[in-house]
mmCIF file of C-alpha atoms in Angstrom:
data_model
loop_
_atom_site.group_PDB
_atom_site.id
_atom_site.type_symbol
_atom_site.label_atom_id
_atom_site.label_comp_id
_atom_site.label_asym_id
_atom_site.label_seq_id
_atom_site.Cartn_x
_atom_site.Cartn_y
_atom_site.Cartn_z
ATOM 1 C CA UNK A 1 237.175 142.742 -44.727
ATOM 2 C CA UNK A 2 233.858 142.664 -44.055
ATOM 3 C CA UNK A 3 231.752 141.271 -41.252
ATOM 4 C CA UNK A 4 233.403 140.810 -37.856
ATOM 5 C CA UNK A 5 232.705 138.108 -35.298
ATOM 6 C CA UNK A 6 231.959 139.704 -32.211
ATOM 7 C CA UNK A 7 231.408 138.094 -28.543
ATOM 8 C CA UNK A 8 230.526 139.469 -25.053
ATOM 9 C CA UNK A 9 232.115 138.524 -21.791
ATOM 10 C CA UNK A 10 229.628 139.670 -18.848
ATOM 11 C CA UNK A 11 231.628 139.002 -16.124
ATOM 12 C CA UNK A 12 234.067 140.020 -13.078
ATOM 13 C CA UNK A 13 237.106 141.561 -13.463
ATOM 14 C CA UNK A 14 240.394 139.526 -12.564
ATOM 15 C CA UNK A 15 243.487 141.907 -11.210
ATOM 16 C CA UNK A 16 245.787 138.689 -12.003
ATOM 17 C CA UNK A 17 244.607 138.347 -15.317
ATOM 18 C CA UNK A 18 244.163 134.466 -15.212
ATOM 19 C CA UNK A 19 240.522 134.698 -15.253
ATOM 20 C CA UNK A 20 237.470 137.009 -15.497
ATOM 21 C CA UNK A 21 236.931 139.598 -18.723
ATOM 22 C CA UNK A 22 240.504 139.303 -18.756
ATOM 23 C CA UNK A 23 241.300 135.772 -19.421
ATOM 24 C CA UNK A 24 237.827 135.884 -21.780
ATOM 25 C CA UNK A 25 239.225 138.740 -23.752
ATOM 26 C CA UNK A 26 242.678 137.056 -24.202
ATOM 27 C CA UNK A 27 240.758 133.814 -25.214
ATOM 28 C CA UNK A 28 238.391 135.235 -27.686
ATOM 29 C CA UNK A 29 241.178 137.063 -29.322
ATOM 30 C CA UNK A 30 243.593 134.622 -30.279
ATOM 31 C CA UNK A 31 240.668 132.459 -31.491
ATOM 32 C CA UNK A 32 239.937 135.665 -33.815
ATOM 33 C CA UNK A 33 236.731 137.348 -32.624
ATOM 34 C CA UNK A 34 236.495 140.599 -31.722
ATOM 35 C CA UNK A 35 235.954 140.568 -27.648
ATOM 36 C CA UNK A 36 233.492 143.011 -25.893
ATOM 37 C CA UNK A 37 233.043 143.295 -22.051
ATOM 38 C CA UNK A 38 230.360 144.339 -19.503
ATOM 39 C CA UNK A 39 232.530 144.364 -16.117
ATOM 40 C CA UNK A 40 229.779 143.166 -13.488
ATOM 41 C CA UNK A 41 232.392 143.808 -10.351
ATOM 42 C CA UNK A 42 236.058 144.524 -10.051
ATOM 43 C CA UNK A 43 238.630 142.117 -7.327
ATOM 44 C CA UNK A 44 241.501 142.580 -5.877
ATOM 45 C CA UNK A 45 242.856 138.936 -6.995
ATOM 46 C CA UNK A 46 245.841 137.227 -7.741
ATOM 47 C CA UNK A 47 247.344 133.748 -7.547
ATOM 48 C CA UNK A 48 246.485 132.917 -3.967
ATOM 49 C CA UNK A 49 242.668 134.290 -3.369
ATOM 50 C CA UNK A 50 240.281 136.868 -4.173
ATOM 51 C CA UNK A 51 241.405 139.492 -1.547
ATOM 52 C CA UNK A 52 238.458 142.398 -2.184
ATOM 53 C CA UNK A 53 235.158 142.822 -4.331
ATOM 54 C CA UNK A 54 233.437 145.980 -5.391
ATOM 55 C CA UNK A 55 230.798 144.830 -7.720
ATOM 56 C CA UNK A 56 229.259 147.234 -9.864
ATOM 57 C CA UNK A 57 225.925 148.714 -9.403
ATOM 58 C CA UNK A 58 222.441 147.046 -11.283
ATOM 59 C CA UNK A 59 222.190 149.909 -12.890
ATOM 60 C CA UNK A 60 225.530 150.858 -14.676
ATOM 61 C CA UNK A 61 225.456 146.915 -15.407
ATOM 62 C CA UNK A 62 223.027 147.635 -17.296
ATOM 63 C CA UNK A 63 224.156 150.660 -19.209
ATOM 64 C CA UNK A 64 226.997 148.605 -20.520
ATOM 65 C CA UNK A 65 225.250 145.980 -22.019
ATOM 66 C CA UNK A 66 222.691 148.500 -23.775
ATOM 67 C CA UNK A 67 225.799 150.749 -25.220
ATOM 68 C CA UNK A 68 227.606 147.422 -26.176
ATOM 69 C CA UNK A 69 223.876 146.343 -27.915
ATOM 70 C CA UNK A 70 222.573 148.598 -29.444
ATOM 71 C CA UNK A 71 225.719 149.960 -31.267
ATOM 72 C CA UNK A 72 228.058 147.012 -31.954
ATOM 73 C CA UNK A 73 225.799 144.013 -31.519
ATOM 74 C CA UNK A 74 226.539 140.650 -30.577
ATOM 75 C CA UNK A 75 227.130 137.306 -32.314
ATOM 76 C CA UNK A 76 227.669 134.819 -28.967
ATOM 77 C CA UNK A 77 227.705 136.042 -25.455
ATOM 78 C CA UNK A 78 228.283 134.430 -22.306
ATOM 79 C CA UNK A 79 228.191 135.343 -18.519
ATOM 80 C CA UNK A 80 230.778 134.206 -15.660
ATOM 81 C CA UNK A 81 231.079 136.156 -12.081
ATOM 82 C CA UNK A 82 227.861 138.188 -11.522
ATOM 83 C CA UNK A 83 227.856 138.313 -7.960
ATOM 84 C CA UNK A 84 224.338 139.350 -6.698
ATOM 85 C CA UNK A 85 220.834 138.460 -7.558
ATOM 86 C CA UNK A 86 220.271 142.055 -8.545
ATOM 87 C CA UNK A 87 222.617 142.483 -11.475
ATOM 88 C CA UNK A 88 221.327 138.491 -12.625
ATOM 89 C CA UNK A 89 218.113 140.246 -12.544
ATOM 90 C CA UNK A 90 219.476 143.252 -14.698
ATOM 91 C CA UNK A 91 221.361 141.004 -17.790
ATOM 92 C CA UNK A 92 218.064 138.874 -17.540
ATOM 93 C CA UNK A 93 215.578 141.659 -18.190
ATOM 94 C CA UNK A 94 218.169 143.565 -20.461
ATOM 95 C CA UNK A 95 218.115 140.476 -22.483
ATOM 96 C CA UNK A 96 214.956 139.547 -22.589
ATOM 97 C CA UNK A 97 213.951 142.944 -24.165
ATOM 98 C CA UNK A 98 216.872 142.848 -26.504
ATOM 99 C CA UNK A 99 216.490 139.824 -28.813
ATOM 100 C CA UNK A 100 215.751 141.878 -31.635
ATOM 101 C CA UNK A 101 219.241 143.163 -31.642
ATOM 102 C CA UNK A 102 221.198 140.107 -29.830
ATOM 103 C CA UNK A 103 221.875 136.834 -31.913
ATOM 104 C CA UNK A 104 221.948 134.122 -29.498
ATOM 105 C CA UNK A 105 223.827 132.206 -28.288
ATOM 106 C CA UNK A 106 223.984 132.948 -24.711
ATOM 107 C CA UNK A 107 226.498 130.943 -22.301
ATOM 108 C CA UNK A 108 226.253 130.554 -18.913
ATOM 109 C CA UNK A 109 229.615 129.613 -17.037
ATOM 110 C CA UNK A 110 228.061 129.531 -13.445
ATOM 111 C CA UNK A 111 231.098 131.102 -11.439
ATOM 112 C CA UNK A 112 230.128 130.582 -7.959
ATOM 113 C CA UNK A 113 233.503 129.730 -6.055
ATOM 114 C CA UNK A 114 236.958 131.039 -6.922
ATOM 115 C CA UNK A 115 240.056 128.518 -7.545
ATOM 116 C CA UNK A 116 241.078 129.376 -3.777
ATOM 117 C CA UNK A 117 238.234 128.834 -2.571
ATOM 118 C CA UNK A 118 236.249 132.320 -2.482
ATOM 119 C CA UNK A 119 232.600 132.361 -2.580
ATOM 120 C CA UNK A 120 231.802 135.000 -5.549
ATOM 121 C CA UNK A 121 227.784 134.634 -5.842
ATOM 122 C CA UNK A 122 225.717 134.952 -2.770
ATOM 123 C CA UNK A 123 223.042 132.659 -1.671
ATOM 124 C CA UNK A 124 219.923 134.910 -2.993
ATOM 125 C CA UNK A 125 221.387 134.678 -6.544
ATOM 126 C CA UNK A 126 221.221 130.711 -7.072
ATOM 127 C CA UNK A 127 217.352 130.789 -7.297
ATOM 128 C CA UNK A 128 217.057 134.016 -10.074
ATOM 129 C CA UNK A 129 220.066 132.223 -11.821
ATOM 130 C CA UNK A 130 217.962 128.995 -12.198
ATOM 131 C CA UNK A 131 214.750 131.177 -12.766
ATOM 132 C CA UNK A 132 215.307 133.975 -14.492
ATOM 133 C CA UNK A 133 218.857 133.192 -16.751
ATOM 134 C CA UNK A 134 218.971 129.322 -17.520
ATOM 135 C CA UNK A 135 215.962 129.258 -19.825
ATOM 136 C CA UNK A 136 217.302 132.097 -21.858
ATOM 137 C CA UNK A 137 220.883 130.078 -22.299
ATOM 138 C CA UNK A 138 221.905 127.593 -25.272
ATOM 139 C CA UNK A 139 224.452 126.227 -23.118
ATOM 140 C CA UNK A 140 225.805 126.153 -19.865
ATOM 141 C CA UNK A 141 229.274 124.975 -18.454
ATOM 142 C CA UNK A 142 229.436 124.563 -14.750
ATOM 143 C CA UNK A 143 231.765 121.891 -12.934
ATOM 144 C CA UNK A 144 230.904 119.150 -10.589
ATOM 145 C CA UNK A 145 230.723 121.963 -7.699
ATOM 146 C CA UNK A 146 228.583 124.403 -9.083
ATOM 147 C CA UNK A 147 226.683 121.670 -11.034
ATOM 148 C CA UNK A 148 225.649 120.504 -7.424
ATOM 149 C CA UNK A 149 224.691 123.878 -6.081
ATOM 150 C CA UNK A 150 222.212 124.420 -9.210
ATOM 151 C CA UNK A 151 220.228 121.163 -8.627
ATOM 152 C CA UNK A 152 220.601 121.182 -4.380
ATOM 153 C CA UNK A 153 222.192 117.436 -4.835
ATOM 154 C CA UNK A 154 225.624 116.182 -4.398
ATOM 155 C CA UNK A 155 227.482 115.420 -8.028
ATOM 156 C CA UNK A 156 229.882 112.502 -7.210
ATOM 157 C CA UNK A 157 229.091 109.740 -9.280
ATOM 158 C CA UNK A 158 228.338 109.236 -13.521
ATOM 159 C CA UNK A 159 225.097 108.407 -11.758
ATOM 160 C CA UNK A 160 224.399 111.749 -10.585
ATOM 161 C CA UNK A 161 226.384 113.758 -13.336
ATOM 162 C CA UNK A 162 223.742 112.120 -16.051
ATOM 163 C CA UNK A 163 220.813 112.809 -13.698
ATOM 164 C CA UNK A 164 221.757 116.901 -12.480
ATOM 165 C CA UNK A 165 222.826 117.657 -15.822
ATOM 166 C CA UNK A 166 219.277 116.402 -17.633
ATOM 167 C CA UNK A 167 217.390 118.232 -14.890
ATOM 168 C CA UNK A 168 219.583 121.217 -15.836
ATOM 169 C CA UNK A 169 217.791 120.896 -19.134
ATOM 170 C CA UNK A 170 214.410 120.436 -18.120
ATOM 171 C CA UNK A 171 215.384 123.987 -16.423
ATOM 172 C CA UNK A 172 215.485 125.491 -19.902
ATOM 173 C CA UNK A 173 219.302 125.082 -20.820
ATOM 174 C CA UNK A 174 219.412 124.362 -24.375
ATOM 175 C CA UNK A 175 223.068 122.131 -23.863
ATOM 176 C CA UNK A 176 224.376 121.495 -20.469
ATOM 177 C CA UNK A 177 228.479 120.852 -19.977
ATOM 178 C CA UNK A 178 229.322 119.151 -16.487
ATOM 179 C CA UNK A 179 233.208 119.810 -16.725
ATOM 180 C CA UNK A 180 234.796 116.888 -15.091
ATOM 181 C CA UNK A 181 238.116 118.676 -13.265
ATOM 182 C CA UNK A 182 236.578 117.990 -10.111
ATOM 183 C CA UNK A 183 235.583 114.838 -10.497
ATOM 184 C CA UNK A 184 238.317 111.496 -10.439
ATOM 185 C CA UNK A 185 235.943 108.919 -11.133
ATOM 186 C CA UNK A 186 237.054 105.349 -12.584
ATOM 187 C CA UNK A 187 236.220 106.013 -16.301
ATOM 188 C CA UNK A 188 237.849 102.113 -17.004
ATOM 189 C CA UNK A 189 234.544 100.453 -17.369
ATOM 190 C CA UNK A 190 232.179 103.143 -16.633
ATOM 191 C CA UNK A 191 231.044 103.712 -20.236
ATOM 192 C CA UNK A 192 233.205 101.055 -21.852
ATOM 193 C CA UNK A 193 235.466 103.305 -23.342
ATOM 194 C CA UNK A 194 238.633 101.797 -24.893
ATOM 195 C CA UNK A 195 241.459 104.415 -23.816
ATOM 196 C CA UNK A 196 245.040 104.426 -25.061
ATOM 197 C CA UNK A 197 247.092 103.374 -22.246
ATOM 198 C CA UNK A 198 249.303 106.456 -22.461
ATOM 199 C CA UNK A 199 245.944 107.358 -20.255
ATOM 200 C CA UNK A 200 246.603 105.471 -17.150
ATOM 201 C CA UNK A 201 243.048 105.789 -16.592
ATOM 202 C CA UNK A 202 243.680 109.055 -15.337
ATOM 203 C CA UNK A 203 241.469 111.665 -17.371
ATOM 204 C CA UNK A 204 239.010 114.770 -17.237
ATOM 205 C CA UNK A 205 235.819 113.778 -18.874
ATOM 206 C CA UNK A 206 233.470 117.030 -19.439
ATOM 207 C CA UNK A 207 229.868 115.092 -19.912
ATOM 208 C CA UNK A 208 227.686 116.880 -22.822
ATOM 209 C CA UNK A 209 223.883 116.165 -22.297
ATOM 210 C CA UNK A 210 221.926 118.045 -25.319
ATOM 211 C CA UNK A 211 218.475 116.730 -26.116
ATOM 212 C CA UNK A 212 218.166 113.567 -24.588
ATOM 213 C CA UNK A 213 221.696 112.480 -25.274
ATOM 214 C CA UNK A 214 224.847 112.219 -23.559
ATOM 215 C CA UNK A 215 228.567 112.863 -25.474
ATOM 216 C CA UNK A 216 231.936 113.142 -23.941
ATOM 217 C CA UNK A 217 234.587 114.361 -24.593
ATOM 218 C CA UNK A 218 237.910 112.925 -22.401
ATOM 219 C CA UNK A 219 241.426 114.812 -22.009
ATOM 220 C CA UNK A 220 244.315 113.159 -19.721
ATOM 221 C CA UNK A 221 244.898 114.804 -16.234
ATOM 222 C CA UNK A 222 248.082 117.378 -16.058
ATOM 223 C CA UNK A 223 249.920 117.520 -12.972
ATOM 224 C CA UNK A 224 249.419 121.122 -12.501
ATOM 225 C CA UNK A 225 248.600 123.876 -10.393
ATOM 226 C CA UNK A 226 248.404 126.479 -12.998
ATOM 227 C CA UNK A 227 244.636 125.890 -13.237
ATOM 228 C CA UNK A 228 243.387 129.020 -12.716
ATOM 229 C CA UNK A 229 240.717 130.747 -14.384
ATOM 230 C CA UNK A 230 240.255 127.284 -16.330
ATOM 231 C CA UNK A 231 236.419 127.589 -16.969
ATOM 232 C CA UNK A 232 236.317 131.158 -17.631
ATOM 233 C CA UNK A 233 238.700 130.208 -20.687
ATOM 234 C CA UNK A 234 236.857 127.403 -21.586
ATOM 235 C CA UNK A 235 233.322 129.102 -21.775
ATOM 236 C CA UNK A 236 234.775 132.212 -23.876
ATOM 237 C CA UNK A 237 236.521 129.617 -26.242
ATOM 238 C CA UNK A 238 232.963 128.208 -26.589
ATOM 239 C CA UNK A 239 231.287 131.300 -26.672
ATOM 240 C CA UNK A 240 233.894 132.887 -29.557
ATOM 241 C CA UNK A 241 233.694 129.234 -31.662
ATOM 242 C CA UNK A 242 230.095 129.610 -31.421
ATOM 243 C CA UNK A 243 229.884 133.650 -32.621
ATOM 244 C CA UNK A 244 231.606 132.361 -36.077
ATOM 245 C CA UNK A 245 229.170 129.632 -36.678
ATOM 246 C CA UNK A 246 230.764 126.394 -35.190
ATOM 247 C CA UNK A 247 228.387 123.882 -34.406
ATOM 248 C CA UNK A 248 228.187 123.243 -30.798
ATOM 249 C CA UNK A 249 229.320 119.780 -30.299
ATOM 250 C CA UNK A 250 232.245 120.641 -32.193
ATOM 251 C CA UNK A 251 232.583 124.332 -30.916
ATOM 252 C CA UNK A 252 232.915 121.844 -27.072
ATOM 253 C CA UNK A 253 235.162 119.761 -28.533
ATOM 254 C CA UNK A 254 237.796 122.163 -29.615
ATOM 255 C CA UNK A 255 237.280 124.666 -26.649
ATOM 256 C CA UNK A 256 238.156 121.310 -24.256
ATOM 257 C CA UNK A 257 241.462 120.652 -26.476
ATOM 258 C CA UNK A 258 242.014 124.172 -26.048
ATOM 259 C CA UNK A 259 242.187 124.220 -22.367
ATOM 260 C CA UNK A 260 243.798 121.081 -22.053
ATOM 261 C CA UNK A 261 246.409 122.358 -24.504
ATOM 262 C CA UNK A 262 246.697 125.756 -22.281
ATOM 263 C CA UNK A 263 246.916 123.737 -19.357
ATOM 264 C CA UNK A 264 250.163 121.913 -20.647
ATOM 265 C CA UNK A 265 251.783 124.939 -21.820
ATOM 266 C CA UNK A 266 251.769 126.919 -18.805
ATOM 267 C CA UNK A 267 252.337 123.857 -16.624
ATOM 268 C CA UNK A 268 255.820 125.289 -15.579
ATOM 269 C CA UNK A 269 255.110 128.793 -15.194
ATOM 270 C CA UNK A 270 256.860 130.391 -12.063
ATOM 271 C CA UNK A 271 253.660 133.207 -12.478
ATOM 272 C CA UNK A 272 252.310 133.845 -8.722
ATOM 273 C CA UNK A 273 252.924 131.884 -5.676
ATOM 274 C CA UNK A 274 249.547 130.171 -5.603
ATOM 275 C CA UNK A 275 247.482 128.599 -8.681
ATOM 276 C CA UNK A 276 248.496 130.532 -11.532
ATOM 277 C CA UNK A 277 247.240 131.192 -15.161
ATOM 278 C CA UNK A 278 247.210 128.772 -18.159
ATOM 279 C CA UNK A 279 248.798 129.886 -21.141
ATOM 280 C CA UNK A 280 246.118 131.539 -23.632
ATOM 281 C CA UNK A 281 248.644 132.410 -26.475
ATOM 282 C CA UNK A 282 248.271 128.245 -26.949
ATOM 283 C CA UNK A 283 248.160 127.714 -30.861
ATOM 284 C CA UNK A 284 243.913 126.927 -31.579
ATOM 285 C CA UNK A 285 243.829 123.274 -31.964
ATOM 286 C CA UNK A 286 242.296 121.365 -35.145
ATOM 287 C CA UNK A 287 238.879 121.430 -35.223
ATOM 288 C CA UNK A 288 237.247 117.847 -35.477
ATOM 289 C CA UNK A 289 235.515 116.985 -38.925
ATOM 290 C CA UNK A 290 232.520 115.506 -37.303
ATOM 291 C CA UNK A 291 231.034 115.073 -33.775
ATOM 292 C CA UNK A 292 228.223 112.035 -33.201
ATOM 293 C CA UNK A 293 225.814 113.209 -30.651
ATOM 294 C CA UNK A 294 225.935 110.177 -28.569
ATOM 295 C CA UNK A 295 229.732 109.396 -29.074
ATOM 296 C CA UNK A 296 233.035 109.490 -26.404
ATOM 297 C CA UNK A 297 236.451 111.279 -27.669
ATOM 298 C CA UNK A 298 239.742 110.851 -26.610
ATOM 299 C CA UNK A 299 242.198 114.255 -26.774
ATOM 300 C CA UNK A 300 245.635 113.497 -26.324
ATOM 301 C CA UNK A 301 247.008 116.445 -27.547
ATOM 302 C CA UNK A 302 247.380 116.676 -31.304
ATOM 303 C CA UNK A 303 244.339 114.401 -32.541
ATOM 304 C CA UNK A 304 240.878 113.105 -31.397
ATOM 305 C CA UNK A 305 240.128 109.884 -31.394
ATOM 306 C CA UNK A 306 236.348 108.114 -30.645
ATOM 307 C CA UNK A 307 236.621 105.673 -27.914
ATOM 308 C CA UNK A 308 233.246 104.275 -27.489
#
């Protein structure tokens, strides 16, 4: 009884259900929030590729967020898939005249490409993304990809993940995530980390830059292709962590053993024909007792363990 935890998913609708307000919704449930959505397009989706859009108009973008604000109010939000420059321009000015009634935090999961391969944000929209939403955010999650797109450089290296995501911050991101599934760099020496060698040097590293200093946070690599809709699950497990109070170092670290943990369990799902869903019924993992700002952990399933 009493107060509820609410977070908002403003974001594209998924038809297959891995990812999208629908994979969001599913998240922030079974981590116990109560989930709210403004739908910013529909697609005709499923396993194999995006297959149709019809995105929603500015306008009835914005009458969604107002009825969601002003009578059931907000503890976390984030946005994924918003398509055009003209609804990022809508959230952004909704939100900017609506902080008296919305409790930050806002989080930004940059969804620019689909798993297939689908663009789902036009050109125009990058620059009012940058401009207009990344200085409003307290954290944003894109992977190596979109990471690249946002700072007009190729993200290949540690080099160049620790240089795009601290100009992401001098853009006005409060805490910038570089997810590492796209990236398969040699982590053996590159930080001096000393990992278990159940790793095999194989692992995902998602690089955490918040002011001035860089934590990561390392899972080992599943041999999957139920991947889909991976960072939309990841972001609302953030964004729901972060609508109850978790701090955010340790709201990251327990969203990434979360996915890593959904990954495994849905690693031999016969859903689709094409890259299908992870499995967000996955029990919530323990949350760490401490995060060092600074620091490199080691998920390998059941425990964390600080490898720097």
């Amino acid at each position: 009884m009493g107060h509820v935890f609410r977070a908002l998913t403003i974001a594209g609708s998924d038809s297959g259900g891995g990812a999208g307000i629908q994979a969001d919704l599913k998240t922030m449930h079974q981590f116990g929030v109560y989930g709210m959505s403004v739908v910013t397009a529909l697609t005709a989706q499923n396993t194999t590729g995006v297959h149709g859009v019809m995105e929603a108009s500015p306008e009835f973008v914005a009458a969604q967020l107002q009825a969601v604000i002003h009578d059931l109010g907000v503890d976390a939000m984030k946005t994924g898939m918003l398509a055009n420059e003209a609804i990022i321009a809508t959230v952004a000015d909704v939100l900017s005249t609506a902080t008296a009634t919305v409790a930050r935090p806002l989080v930004i999961d940059p969804v620019m490409v689909a798993k297939g391969g689908t663009k789902l944000m036009d050109d125009s929209a990058i620059a009012t993304l940058r401009e207009r939403l990344l200085p409003m955010a307290a954290l944003i999650t894109p992977n190596a990809p979109e990471t690249g797109v946002l700072v007009g450089a190729s993200v290949s290296s540690w080099d160049s993940v620790h240089l795009a995501a601290a100009r992401l911050a001098q853009w006005g991101a409060g805490v910038v995530v570089v997810k590492g599934g796209h990236l398969d760099l040699d982590v053996a020496h590159a930080e001096g980390w000393r990992l278990p060698a159940a790793a095999h040097q194989r692992v995902a590293v998602d690089t955490v830059y918040a002011q001035g200093t860089f934590t990561h946070f390392l899972t080992p690599r599943v041999n999957s292709v139920n991947t889909h809709g991976t960072g939309c699950t990841f972001s609302a497990a953030v964004t729901a962590l972060l609508a109850s109070g978790t701090p955010v170092l340790a709201a990251l670290a327990q969203a990434k053993a979360f996915i890593y943990d959904a990954i495994v369990g849905a690693k031999d799902w016969d859903v689709g024909h094409g890259h299908g869903p992870t499995d967000h019924s996955t029990p919530i993992p323990v949350a760490m007792s401490e995060v060092t700002p600074g620091a490199s952990y080691y998920y390998d399933g059941r425990n964390w363990t600080r490898v720097d």
